[in-house]
Amino acid sequence: MHRSIATVSLSGTLRQKLEAVSAAGFDGIELFEADFVNFKGSAAELRRIASDLGLSIDLYQPFRDFEGMPEAQFRRSLERAERKFDLMEAMGAPLMLCCSNTSPLSVNDPALAAAQLHELAERAARRNLRVGFEALAWGRHTSLYGQAWNIVKQADHPQLGLILDSFHTLSLKDDATGIAAIPGDKIFFLQMADAPLLSMDVLQWARHHRSFPGQGDFDVIGFFEQVLRAGYTGPLSLEIFNDLFRETPNRRTAVDAMRSLLYLESEARQRLAPAADAQAPAQPVAVELFSPPPVPALSGLSFIEFAADEASAGTLGAFLEQIGFRRVGRHRSKAVVLYRQGEINLIVNAQPDSFARSRFEAHGTSVCALGVRCADPQAAVERATAMCSQRHDSPVGPNELRVPAIVAPGGNLIHFVPEALGTNGLYEADFILEEDAAADAGGAGLAQVDHVALGLALDQLDTWVLFTRAVLGLEPGESLELADPFGLIRCRGVANADRSVRLVLNVSLSQRTRTARTLSLTGGGAVHHIALRCDDIFESVERLRASGTRFVPISDNYYDDLATRVDLDPALLARLRAAGVLFDRSPAGDYLHIYTENIEGGLFFELAQRTAGYDAYGALNAPARMASQAQQ
């Protein structure tokens, strides 16, 4: 499929945008008029630059306030169109986008709109150009694709067709199923955009908050499916107005953009495929859709790896032993130590001249890699690289296992550990284990990794949502905004279906919060806390306090307020208060949790106990933790 992107979607000069788009593997661009107006060069020069970069100029846009106008304004608009046609011929752009009228001078007369668009198409035909008519969600008289299609049908000109934009349809909650009945050859162009669900003016929503498919909450896959069912064969393009994207380095944005289209195609292909037990043939599609290896079947975190040097490795190791971990092995060929408690494996890597050491030198003591258990690691890496991620190959010594890995956004690694190795196979191969390494030493009763929380720069959140969705097959949950004493924190969980892999993505909307200050040291994309699950949090807390572990203190006022919000047994409330444990309740179950004080680099741990079907992360308690940390 021919993949395109509007130049308005990226930051930089027009030439820089084209270079980023080409590097990301796109086939063409939609040229946004303002980008050309501010370009220091002619249309012919732009055509040459694009051609040299392997890009076609698929669309010139937008042509505004044309149809349904009084005669005098209509005639002036035709002259305006002729000048645009001159440019399009010179730059080799075959199609003009004409968006529905927003002018107060326009009249609500579909027949007049059709006649005027027919005349515009006739002028375009003389130059072998085409015109696409698009319904803006805020169009004065035409805001729905069905209205635009009726006008195009009435105009009845071969050089006039429909342009569809997922944002305009889905933001108005218009029914997209009717698209499948439109003849595919009359859909001249397709623009895709996702967005978070917001309650605001649709024009402001459109101009500032669009996102790439897979980053928002719209059913963009369903929309795309209907366009394919219509028999559409034209470009698949992105038109994204987003304030953050206008600031973000355009090479990174372009990679996200390509990943979003590949994800969209692969998901639509799955929807159009027949069920495994069905006899019906697959839904015929007139274009070839991207078909990567399937989403990896993840079954939990195998390990978390920390970057350190010799000194910090000792400090971190002492802390881990304080919270109940036991040193159970050392690496066969590297300065790497394995700590274990329950099913949790934590690796401290102080090997000089290694990837971990480079991360330590950049960010201090920090998490540098996650190991996820996976049924088919090779297919997982192949999917990741197909979805624009970079493969990473670590050096291995004799008899050590090569575990496939990829580079996650921000530079850390994700290793895909074969499920076939079982719980201990990797460590038996790569480490010299203590004789009783497999024995349960009891520790502090911490059994599993519940979730890993990342602190991200504001412009990384959408990148991570798309990455975890498209590459790892994790689905995002609700987006929340939490109050830090010095600003707001936006928080969003992502998880696989059985919840064996959970990540929590956090961004600070202020530069003064603790999260923001930590990011200034780590460079963003860093794990800022690790939640460890236990079966009896009160017993675990008691053991850890006895070992000298310090927890973030919680105000007595929190527990007074808790008693007014949740119907709790007084004895349980007293235990929570005495232990300093926080509490959250959902209709499905309860969540009890507590946070350690920070160790090096701002990293801290959370102890968590889930009951019944509780499926969140205690986010409503985060302000109590952040306020307490600010007061210390």
XYZ file of C-alpha atoms in Angstrom:
632
model
C 0.000 0.000 0.000
C 1.231 3.508 -0.808
C 1.938 5.260 2.525
C 1.887 9.028 2.841
C 1.930 11.734 5.523
C 0.939 15.398 5.661
C 3.875 17.734 6.179
C 1.921 19.540 8.917
C 2.382 16.426 11.066
C 6.087 17.022 11.738
C 8.403 19.710 13.074
C 11.156 21.430 11.115
C 11.613 23.151 7.791
C 9.990 21.630 4.737
C 13.248 20.078 3.559
C 13.915 18.627 7.026
C 10.401 17.185 7.070
C 10.903 15.522 3.687
C 14.221 14.029 4.798
C 12.634 12.599 7.967
C 9.667 11.216 6.023
C 11.953 9.575 3.472
C 14.197 8.076 6.167
C 11.157 6.506 7.847
C 10.223 4.703 4.616
C 7.204 6.665 3.403
C 6.272 6.733 -0.274
C 4.800 10.222 -0.470
C 3.573 13.373 1.232
C 0.556 15.584 1.460
C 1.904 19.103 1.028
C 0.370 21.509 3.529
C -0.007 24.892 1.860
C 1.705 26.885 4.635
C 4.793 24.675 4.346
C 5.134 25.588 0.675
C 4.357 29.275 1.201
C 7.287 29.502 3.622
C 9.613 27.356 1.493
C 12.556 29.216 -0.059
C 12.321 27.632 -3.462
C 10.059 27.077 -6.427
C 7.489 24.358 -6.965
C 9.813 22.758 -9.513
C 12.663 22.750 -6.995
C 10.422 21.104 -4.415
C 9.454 18.469 -6.964
C 13.146 17.703 -7.572
C 13.973 17.483 -3.853
C 11.053 15.149 -3.218
C 11.960 12.979 -6.188
C 15.590 12.731 -5.083
C 14.325 11.492 -1.688
C 12.073 8.908 -3.338
C 8.870 10.747 -2.424
C 5.821 11.619 -4.490
C 3.742 14.715 -3.746
C 0.350 13.033 -3.523
C -1.889 15.912 -2.456
C -1.896 19.695 -2.201
C -3.990 20.987 0.685
C -6.139 22.671 1.756
C -8.258 24.712 -0.665
C -10.803 26.481 1.561
C -14.194 28.191 1.442
C -15.096 27.346 -2.136
C -18.488 25.661 -2.579
C -21.909 27.194 -1.942
C -20.704 30.788 -2.323
C -22.350 33.833 -3.976
C -21.404 34.346 -7.616
C -18.813 37.083 -7.070
C -16.927 35.118 -4.418
C -17.234 31.937 -6.494
C -15.592 33.589 -9.523
C -12.738 34.922 -7.403
C -12.249 31.427 -5.930
C -11.975 29.938 -9.412
C -9.134 32.328 -10.164
C -7.540 31.387 -6.859
C -7.849 27.719 -7.829
C -6.146 28.323 -11.186
C -3.092 29.702 -9.379
C -3.015 26.615 -7.169
C -3.312 24.413 -10.247
C -0.257 26.202 -11.691
C 1.727 25.217 -8.608
C 0.408 21.664 -8.610
C 1.464 21.145 -12.221
C 4.954 22.447 -11.455
C 5.414 20.285 -8.354
C 3.752 17.188 -9.795
C 0.867 17.013 -7.311
C -2.114 15.318 -9.010
C -4.812 15.999 -6.404
C -6.171 19.043 -4.563
C -8.005 18.784 -1.243
C -11.036 21.066 -1.119
C -12.503 21.106 2.402
C -16.103 21.979 3.152
C -16.925 25.650 3.548
C -16.779 27.410 6.931
C -17.424 30.944 5.633
C -20.492 32.843 6.929
C -21.074 33.894 3.299
C -21.799 30.309 2.221
C -25.369 29.186 1.646
C -26.946 25.840 2.531
C -27.691 24.737 -1.023
C -26.278 21.285 -1.937
C -27.244 21.739 -5.583
C -25.285 24.994 -5.798
C -22.322 23.383 -4.004
C -22.404 20.494 -6.489
C -22.553 22.814 -9.508
C -19.639 24.901 -8.280
C -17.535 21.831 -7.463
C -18.351 20.496 -10.956
C -16.905 23.684 -12.435
C -13.796 23.375 -10.240
C -13.323 19.775 -11.394
C -13.761 20.842 -15.011
C -10.951 23.395 -14.618
C -8.774 20.689 -12.985
C -9.528 18.226 -15.790
C -8.074 20.623 -18.389
C -4.727 20.125 -16.651
C -5.214 16.403 -15.933
C -5.606 17.150 -12.204
C -8.233 15.960 -9.747
C -10.160 17.511 -6.843
C -11.157 15.747 -3.628
C -13.984 17.127 -1.472
C -13.723 16.587 2.283
C -16.327 17.213 4.989
C -14.836 19.161 7.905
C -16.347 18.257 11.272
C -16.939 21.995 11.795
C -18.099 22.717 8.240
C -20.871 25.310 8.157
C -23.268 23.225 6.068
C -21.350 20.034 5.254
C -19.812 18.227 8.242
C -20.552 14.541 7.569
C -18.978 12.301 4.936
C -22.469 11.287 3.772
C -23.340 14.914 3.007
C -20.072 15.359 1.124
C -20.670 12.155 -0.833
C -24.170 13.274 -1.867
C -22.713 16.538 -3.198
C -19.970 14.679 -5.096
C -22.558 12.335 -6.620
C -24.729 15.261 -7.659
C -21.731 17.077 -9.175
C -21.103 13.968 -11.307
C -17.619 14.692 -12.628
C -14.911 12.042 -13.145
C -12.218 14.377 -11.785
C -14.138 15.034 -8.555
C -14.149 12.522 -5.713
C -14.396 12.167 -1.972
C -11.614 12.574 0.592
C -12.185 10.791 3.891
C -10.608 11.713 7.230
C -11.135 9.450 10.236
C -10.968 12.343 12.692
C -13.856 14.241 11.131
C -16.079 11.178 11.178
C -15.141 9.685 14.544
C -15.004 12.960 16.475
C -18.678 13.513 15.590
C -19.515 9.873 16.414
C -20.845 9.486 12.885
C -21.538 5.921 11.716
C -18.664 4.858 9.450
C -20.329 1.678 8.165
C -21.924 3.566 5.283
C -18.493 4.153 3.777
C -18.411 0.552 2.544
C -21.247 1.364 0.118
C -19.325 4.178 -1.595
C -17.632 3.106 -4.847
C -13.942 2.716 -4.085
C -12.845 4.593 -7.196
C -14.760 7.693 -6.018
C -12.761 7.811 -2.775
C -9.757 9.777 -3.992
C -7.751 9.941 -0.766
C -7.749 8.638 2.815
C -6.407 10.550 5.809
C -6.111 8.772 9.154
C -5.884 10.329 12.603
C -6.571 9.057 16.098
C -7.269 11.189 19.186
C -7.910 10.915 22.914
C -11.549 11.191 23.939
C -11.982 14.815 25.062
C -14.968 17.033 25.813
C -14.108 20.220 23.952
C -14.821 22.244 20.847
C -14.204 19.975 17.860
C -12.112 22.596 16.018
C -9.716 22.984 18.972
C -9.686 19.212 19.404
C -8.752 18.766 15.756
C -6.095 21.484 15.648
C -4.208 20.517 18.812
C -4.910 16.963 19.980
C -4.860 14.518 17.094
C -2.512 11.557 17.349
C -1.308 8.679 15.227
C -3.469 5.544 14.898
C -2.930 3.372 17.960
C -2.111 6.304 20.246
C -5.668 7.469 20.923
C -9.110 6.121 21.720
C -10.936 6.208 18.357
C -11.911 3.047 16.485
C -9.568 3.899 13.635
C -9.228 0.240 12.695
C -12.985 -0.073 12.190
C -13.008 3.103 10.094
C -10.151 1.864 7.914
C -11.901 -1.476 7.530
C -14.976 0.218 6.019
C -12.818 2.152 3.537
C -11.146 -1.098 2.446
C -14.548 -2.777 2.091
C -15.478 0.018 -0.317
C -12.642 -1.133 -2.593
C -10.343 1.840 -1.997
C -6.909 1.537 -3.647
C -5.380 4.968 -3.079
C -2.776 6.190 -0.569
C -3.022 5.550 3.148
C -2.045 8.838 4.717
C -1.736 10.650 8.053
C -2.832 14.198 8.801
C -1.979 15.027 12.412
C -2.297 18.407 14.072
C -0.610 18.073 17.455
C 1.245 20.725 19.451
C 3.744 18.223 20.883
C 4.557 16.783 17.470
C 5.465 20.312 16.334
C 8.165 20.321 19.044
C 9.368 16.712 18.900
C 12.409 15.809 16.742
C 10.907 14.965 13.375
C 12.907 11.770 12.839
C 11.324 10.236 15.937
C 7.862 11.481 14.927
C 8.264 10.028 11.437
C 9.169 6.608 12.869
C 6.099 6.721 15.120
C 4.034 7.688 12.080
C 5.256 4.738 10.020
C 4.783 2.340 12.946
C 1.194 3.585 13.317
C 0.361 2.850 9.672
C 1.934 -0.597 9.824
C -0.041 -1.322 12.988
C -3.243 -0.042 11.367
C -2.779 -2.176 8.264
C -1.938 -5.326 10.215
C -4.930 -4.926 12.532
C -7.322 -4.263 9.646
C -5.952 -7.294 7.853
C -6.798 -9.412 10.893
C -10.345 -8.067 10.974
C -10.883 -8.787 7.306
C -9.470 -12.308 7.521
C -11.998 -15.171 7.888
C -12.422 -16.872 11.242
C -10.283 -19.992 11.642
C -13.316 -22.284 11.631
C -15.256 -20.425 8.940
C -15.757 -21.723 5.425
C -16.248 -18.272 3.885
C -13.333 -16.785 1.935
C -11.500 -13.753 3.244
C -13.038 -10.348 2.566
C -11.535 -9.270 -0.775
C -9.259 -6.229 -0.427
C -7.987 -4.350 -3.441
C -4.621 -3.459 -1.882
C -1.891 -5.467 -0.215
C -1.822 -4.868 3.546
C 1.183 -5.204 5.817
C 1.403 -8.640 7.435
C 3.960 -8.897 10.260
C 4.496 -11.872 12.585
C 1.693 -12.084 15.172
C 1.640 -10.167 18.437
C 3.962 -11.996 20.870
C 2.385 -14.178 23.541
C 3.962 -12.738 26.693
C 3.593 -14.563 30.009
C 5.327 -12.347 32.561
C 8.559 -10.621 33.473
C 11.536 -12.955 33.656
C 13.984 -10.377 35.020
C 14.701 -6.705 35.619
C 18.279 -5.605 34.998
C 19.980 -2.650 36.699
C 22.944 -0.690 35.331
C 25.619 0.054 37.926
C 29.319 0.452 38.509
C 31.347 -1.412 41.111
C 30.497 0.945 43.986
C 26.803 1.399 43.228
C 26.390 -2.341 42.600
C 27.390 -2.963 46.210
C 25.024 -0.276 47.523
C 22.119 -1.542 45.414
C 22.843 -5.163 46.331
C 22.802 -4.292 50.049
C 19.413 -2.611 49.632
C 17.984 -5.574 47.738
C 19.113 -7.920 50.492
C 17.535 -5.570 53.034
C 14.137 -5.943 51.318
C 14.364 -9.720 51.309
C 16.270 -10.633 48.152
C 19.043 -13.185 48.254
C 22.167 -13.203 46.130
C 21.864 -16.524 44.308
C 24.440 -16.397 41.548
C 27.107 -14.564 39.573
C 27.460 -14.438 35.794
C 29.879 -16.874 34.187
C 31.839 -14.228 32.262
C 30.682 -10.771 33.390
C 30.512 -8.608 36.514
C 26.815 -9.372 36.900
C 25.002 -10.626 40.000
C 21.579 -12.320 40.267
C 19.244 -11.621 43.201
C 16.019 -13.558 43.765
C 12.909 -13.538 45.934
C 9.864 -15.662 45.120
C 9.558 -15.585 41.310
C 11.330 -12.207 41.043
C 14.774 -12.108 39.424
C 16.750 -8.856 39.676
C 20.086 -8.562 37.864
C 22.753 -6.002 38.806
C 25.142 -5.427 35.901
C 28.436 -3.653 36.648
C 30.342 -5.014 33.641
C 32.782 -2.408 32.200
C 32.524 -1.608 28.470
C 28.996 -2.993 28.266
C 25.606 -1.664 27.254
C 24.657 -1.519 30.947
C 27.749 0.542 31.787
C 26.932 3.025 29.019
C 23.457 3.435 30.514
C 24.960 3.887 33.983
C 27.327 6.565 32.731
C 24.398 8.395 31.134
C 21.784 7.936 33.863
C 23.389 6.590 37.027
C 22.023 3.555 38.877
C 18.913 2.678 36.890
C 16.979 -0.071 35.163
C 18.561 -0.715 31.765
C 16.646 -3.804 30.560
C 13.518 -5.878 31.060
C 13.249 -9.567 30.249
C 9.788 -10.765 29.217
C 8.880 -14.443 28.893
C 7.683 -15.228 25.403
C 6.495 -18.316 23.531
C 8.379 -17.431 20.306
C 11.204 -14.917 20.896
C 12.434 -14.953 17.313
C 9.000 -14.091 15.948
C 8.672 -11.380 18.616
C 11.901 -9.744 17.454
C 10.883 -10.092 13.809
C 7.585 -8.358 14.569
C 9.393 -5.618 16.475
C 11.850 -4.912 13.675
C 9.019 -4.992 11.135
C 7.287 -2.412 13.342
C 10.288 -0.038 13.160
C 12.138 -1.135 16.319
C 15.877 -1.804 16.398
C 17.254 -5.238 17.218
C 20.033 -5.498 19.824
C 22.577 -8.332 20.050
C 24.579 -8.554 23.271
C 27.967 -10.341 23.348
C 27.788 -13.831 24.834
C 30.454 -16.104 26.267
C 30.936 -19.890 25.894
C 27.829 -21.947 26.791
C 25.790 -18.775 27.470
C 22.412 -18.227 25.862
C 21.725 -15.583 23.244
C 18.424 -13.970 24.207
C 16.852 -11.865 21.397
C 16.411 -8.216 22.344
C 15.167 -4.911 20.955
C 15.766 -1.273 21.819
C 12.739 0.365 23.438
C 11.950 4.090 23.044
C 14.445 5.983 25.179
C 17.242 3.457 24.671
C 16.694 0.674 27.219
C 16.422 -2.970 26.138
C 13.611 -5.497 26.132
C 14.761 -9.137 26.000
C 12.432 -11.919 24.869
C 13.189 -14.923 27.102
C 12.026 -18.297 25.712
C 9.235 -19.848 27.783
C 10.730 -23.224 26.925
C 13.621 -22.500 29.302
C 11.233 -22.701 32.252
C 11.674 -20.592 35.351
C 15.377 -21.282 35.839
C 16.843 -22.376 32.498
C 18.259 -18.977 31.540
C 19.951 -18.531 34.900
C 21.365 -22.061 34.973
C 22.986 -21.400 31.600
C 24.351 -17.901 32.203
C 25.089 -17.866 35.942
C 27.065 -19.898 38.447
C 24.250 -20.507 40.900
C 24.434 -21.192 44.604
C 23.652 -24.804 45.477
C 20.332 -23.816 47.042
C 19.475 -21.108 44.497
C 16.152 -22.753 43.682
C 15.144 -22.995 47.339
C 12.659 -20.453 48.707
C 14.470 -18.484 51.367
C 11.261 -16.775 52.487
C 12.614 -13.254 52.248
C 9.912 -10.693 52.894
C 7.096 -12.561 51.180
C 7.490 -10.724 47.854
C 6.388 -13.146 45.155
C 6.097 -11.512 41.706
C 6.606 -8.285 39.799
C 3.206 -6.614 39.763
C 4.100 -3.757 37.442
C 6.920 -1.496 36.338
C 6.323 2.271 36.281
C 8.178 4.508 33.833
C 8.749 8.241 34.029
C 8.565 9.735 30.546
C 9.074 13.112 28.973
C 5.764 14.589 27.843
C 6.539 13.972 24.168
C 7.276 10.281 24.842
C 3.871 9.178 26.141
C 2.216 8.712 22.750
C 5.365 6.996 21.476
C 5.238 4.472 24.320
C 1.501 3.826 23.987
C 1.973 3.005 20.304
C 5.170 0.997 20.888
C 3.646 -1.196 23.597
C 0.496 -1.682 21.536
C 2.036 -2.366 18.133
C 5.196 -4.190 19.184
C 4.318 -5.920 22.472
C 0.554 -6.348 22.083
C -0.276 -4.487 25.311
C -3.541 -2.559 25.500
C -3.783 0.863 27.175
C -6.166 1.573 30.020
C -7.749 4.807 31.150
C -5.664 7.985 31.146
C -5.655 9.750 34.533
C -4.299 13.059 35.786
C -2.928 13.026 39.333
C -2.042 15.946 41.578
C 1.568 16.402 42.637
C 2.120 19.389 44.965
C 3.878 21.165 42.094
C 1.838 20.152 39.065
C -0.109 17.387 37.368
C 1.089 13.890 36.466
C -0.612 12.104 33.564
C -0.693 8.354 34.129
C -1.722 5.468 31.852
C -1.395 1.732 32.385
C -0.773 -0.773 29.583
C -1.078 -4.534 30.011
C -1.528 -7.815 28.176
C -4.804 -9.717 28.354
C -3.936 -11.940 31.320
C -2.210 -9.061 33.171
C 1.060 -10.981 33.494
C 2.866 -7.963 31.997
C 1.897 -4.517 33.233
C 3.593 -1.159 32.674
C 2.490 2.217 33.988
C 3.457 5.264 31.907
C 3.796 8.587 33.737
C 4.489 12.058 32.372
C 4.706 15.354 34.205
C 2.747 18.307 32.851
C 4.917 20.622 34.978
C 8.680 21.054 35.200
C 8.560 21.320 39.011
C 7.205 17.925 40.038
C 9.378 15.200 41.496
C 8.813 13.154 38.333
C 10.069 16.022 36.167
C 13.129 16.576 38.344
C 13.989 12.875 38.156
C 13.583 12.968 34.377
C 16.033 15.861 34.158
C 18.657 13.492 35.627
C 17.732 10.321 33.758
C 16.971 11.805 30.355
C 13.434 10.366 30.228
C 12.108 6.917 29.507
C 13.431 5.617 32.826
C 11.875 3.148 35.251
C 11.111 5.215 38.333
C 9.569 2.513 40.490
C 8.971 -1.235 40.583
C 5.888 -2.725 42.224
C 6.371 -6.148 43.847
C 3.356 -8.264 44.712
C 2.876 -10.036 48.023
C 0.099 -12.129 49.593
C 0.132 -10.486 53.045
C 1.297 -6.898 52.880
C 1.132 -6.386 56.648
C 3.484 -9.293 57.277
C 5.836 -8.130 54.514
C 5.926 -4.577 55.853
C 6.605 -5.826 59.369
C 9.551 -7.923 58.165
C 11.000 -5.100 56.134
C 10.689 -2.528 58.884
C 12.520 -4.957 61.157
C 15.329 -5.161 58.564
C 15.669 -1.366 58.532
C 13.676 -0.586 55.383
C 12.219 2.917 55.411
C 8.835 3.616 53.830
C 7.281 6.874 52.680
C 5.251 8.083 55.700
C 1.571 8.787 55.108
C -0.367 11.526 56.899
C -2.886 10.523 59.581
C -5.315 12.799 57.752
C -5.260 10.345 54.836
C -6.686 7.589 57.053
C -9.288 9.897 58.583
C -10.461 10.750 55.077
C -10.272 7.110 53.940
C -12.809 6.165 56.593
C -15.282 8.657 55.060
C -14.753 7.424 51.481
C -14.682 3.646 51.875
C -16.756 1.392 54.103
C -13.903 -0.337 55.951
C -13.878 -2.607 58.952
C -12.434 -0.491 61.823
C -9.877 -3.183 62.568
C -8.596 -3.100 58.977
C -8.448 0.689 59.027
C -6.400 0.532 62.225
C -3.982 -1.974 60.644
C -3.604 0.224 57.555
C -2.869 3.271 59.699
C -0.401 1.458 61.943
C 1.495 -0.032 59.000
C 1.370 3.080 56.793
C -0.336 1.097 54.018
C -2.519 2.831 51.419
C -5.848 1.392 50.271
C -7.988 1.518 47.131
C -11.208 -0.281 46.275
C -12.957 -0.978 42.990
C -16.150 -2.957 42.364
C -13.903 -5.926 41.518
C -11.597 -5.938 44.524
C -9.112 -4.126 46.747
C -5.542 -2.868 46.381
C -3.207 -2.395 49.347
C 0.197 -0.803 48.749
C 3.126 1.042 50.292
C 6.252 2.741 48.896
C 9.864 2.550 50.031
C 11.901 5.705 50.284
C 14.118 6.478 47.308
C 17.368 4.730 46.630
C 19.973 5.977 44.128
C 18.756 7.904 41.087
C 15.284 8.497 42.470
C 14.270 4.831 42.044
C 11.957 3.308 44.654
C 9.931 0.138 45.188
C 6.259 -0.445 45.883
C 4.787 -3.389 47.771
C 1.350 -4.316 46.482
C -1.397 -6.773 47.372
C -4.354 -7.316 45.040
C -7.570 -9.014 46.112
C -10.212 -10.557 43.861
C -10.316 -8.867 40.450
C -8.838 -5.454 41.227
C -7.286 -4.302 37.936
C -5.877 -0.803 38.522
C -2.803 0.635 40.243
C -4.037 2.645 43.220
C -3.562 5.841 41.244
C -5.893 7.839 43.488
C -3.388 7.306 46.303
C -0.440 8.637 44.333
C -1.067 12.240 45.480
C -0.689 11.096 49.109
C 2.669 9.553 48.263
C 3.864 12.528 46.212
C 2.793 15.039 48.869
C 4.576 13.065 51.559
C 7.767 12.852 49.485
C 7.610 16.614 48.884
C 7.339 17.278 52.634
C 10.296 15.091 53.600
